[in-house]
Amino acid sequence: MRLRTTLLAAAVSAAALALSLPTAASATEGAFTYVYDDPSGAPHLGLVVDPPSHTCVPLREVASPYLSPAHSPHNDTASVAKVFTGPFCDGASFPLRAHGGHASDRLKLRSVEFGD
């Protein structure tokens, strides 16, 4: 009986603690677009909708180092988008402002992270 009461009290305490912790936004609203070229050189539009915040998002079409990187990013999300030359949010980076930040085809990228 004592063990059951102790376990119940611990479970209630853990639940209360979990509910009292602040939570971070899990996603930012909006769309992030970029242009990538397929192996034949034809351009295509890439799209990330409502991406997760503070999480690296590799651009799947250009994650391989054997493919040409994406370019011409346009950030229509509610957060700053930091674009990276590497596929795991590594390498050189450049921030794009929220609500319309963009860059030309000279900016090459393979991943992006959204945050404040």
Coordinates of C-alpha atoms in Angstrom, one line a residue:
M1 CA 0.0 0.0 0.0
R2 CA 2.8 2.4 0.9
L3 CA 4.5 1.7 -2.5
R4 CA 1.4 2.5 -4.4
T5 CA 0.8 5.8 -2.6
T6 CA 4.5 6.8 -3.1
L7 CA 4.3 6.0 -6.8
L8 CA 1.0 7.9 -7.2
A9 CA 2.5 10.9 -5.4
A10 CA 5.5 10.8 -7.7
A11 CA 3.4 10.6 -10.8
V12 CA 1.2 13.5 -9.7
S13 CA 4.3 15.6 -8.9
A14 CA 5.9 14.7 -12.3
A15 CA 2.7 15.7 -14.1
A16 CA 2.5 19.0 -12.2
L17 CA 6.1 19.8 -13.0
A18 CA 5.7 19.0 -16.7
L19 CA 2.7 21.3 -16.9
S20 CA 4.5 24.1 -15.2
L21 CA 7.5 24.1 -17.6
P22 CA 7.5 26.7 -20.3
T23 CA 7.1 25.3 -23.8
A24 CA 8.8 26.5 -27.0
A25 CA 6.9 27.0 -30.2
S26 CA 7.2 23.8 -32.2
A27 CA 6.8 25.4 -35.6
T28 CA 6.9 28.7 -37.3
E29 CA 4.1 29.6 -39.7
G30 CA 4.5 30.3 -43.3
A31 CA 6.5 29.0 -46.3
F32 CA 10.1 28.9 -47.3
T33 CA 10.9 28.5 -51.0
Y34 CA 14.1 27.9 -52.9
V35 CA 15.2 26.8 -56.4
Y36 CA 17.2 23.6 -57.1
D37 CA 18.3 22.1 -60.3
D38 CA 17.6 18.4 -61.1
P39 CA 20.5 16.3 -62.6
S40 CA 19.6 17.4 -66.1
G41 CA 19.9 21.1 -65.1
A42 CA 16.2 21.9 -65.1
P43 CA 15.2 24.3 -62.3
H44 CA 12.5 23.3 -59.8
L45 CA 10.9 25.1 -56.9
G46 CA 11.4 23.6 -53.4
L47 CA 9.0 24.3 -50.6
V48 CA 9.1 24.0 -46.8
V49 CA 5.7 24.7 -45.1
D50 CA 5.3 25.5 -41.4
P51 CA 8.8 24.3 -40.5
P52 CA 9.9 23.4 -37.0
S53 CA 11.6 26.1 -35.0
H54 CA 15.2 25.8 -33.8
T55 CA 15.7 22.5 -35.7
C56 CA 18.0 22.0 -38.7
V57 CA 16.0 21.3 -41.9
P58 CA 18.1 19.6 -44.6
L59 CA 16.8 20.4 -48.1
R60 CA 16.3 16.8 -49.3
E61 CA 16.7 17.6 -53.0
V62 CA 20.2 19.0 -52.5
A63 CA 21.5 17.3 -49.3
S64 CA 23.9 15.1 -51.2
P65 CA 27.3 16.7 -51.9
Y66 CA 27.2 15.2 -55.4
L67 CA 24.2 17.5 -56.3
S68 CA 24.3 21.2 -57.0
P69 CA 23.2 23.3 -54.0
A70 CA 19.9 25.1 -54.0
H71 CA 19.8 28.9 -54.5
S72 CA 17.4 31.9 -54.6
P73 CA 15.8 31.4 -51.2
H74 CA 12.7 33.3 -50.2
N75 CA 11.5 33.4 -46.5
D76 CA 7.8 34.0 -46.1
T77 CA 7.7 32.5 -42.6
A78 CA 7.2 34.3 -39.3
S79 CA 10.8 33.6 -38.2
V80 CA 14.3 34.5 -39.3
A81 CA 15.6 31.7 -41.6
K82 CA 19.4 31.0 -41.3
V83 CA 20.5 29.2 -44.4
F84 CA 23.7 27.1 -44.5
T85 CA 26.0 25.8 -47.2
G86 CA 26.2 22.4 -45.5
P87 CA 23.4 19.8 -45.3
F88 CA 23.5 19.6 -41.5
C89 CA 23.3 23.4 -40.7
D90 CA 27.1 23.6 -41.0
G91 CA 29.4 25.6 -43.2
A92 CA 28.9 29.2 -44.0
S93 CA 25.5 30.8 -43.1
F94 CA 23.4 33.8 -43.9
P95 CA 20.2 35.0 -42.2
L96 CA 17.1 35.9 -44.1
R97 CA 14.6 38.2 -42.3
A98 CA 11.0 37.0 -41.6
H99 CA 8.1 38.0 -43.9
G100 CA 9.9 38.4 -47.2
G101 CA 13.6 38.0 -46.7
H102 CA 15.2 36.7 -49.9
A103 CA 18.5 36.3 -51.8
S104 CA 19.7 35.9 -55.3
D105 CA 20.9 32.9 -57.2
R106 CA 24.4 33.6 -55.9
L107 CA 23.5 32.4 -52.4
K108 CA 23.9 28.6 -52.3
L109 CA 22.3 26.5 -49.6
R110 CA 21.7 22.9 -48.5
S111 CA 19.9 23.4 -45.1
V112 CA 18.0 26.0 -43.1
E113 CA 17.1 26.6 -39.5
F114 CA 14.2 28.9 -38.3
G115 CA 14.3 30.9 -35.1
D116 CA 14.2 34.3 -33.6

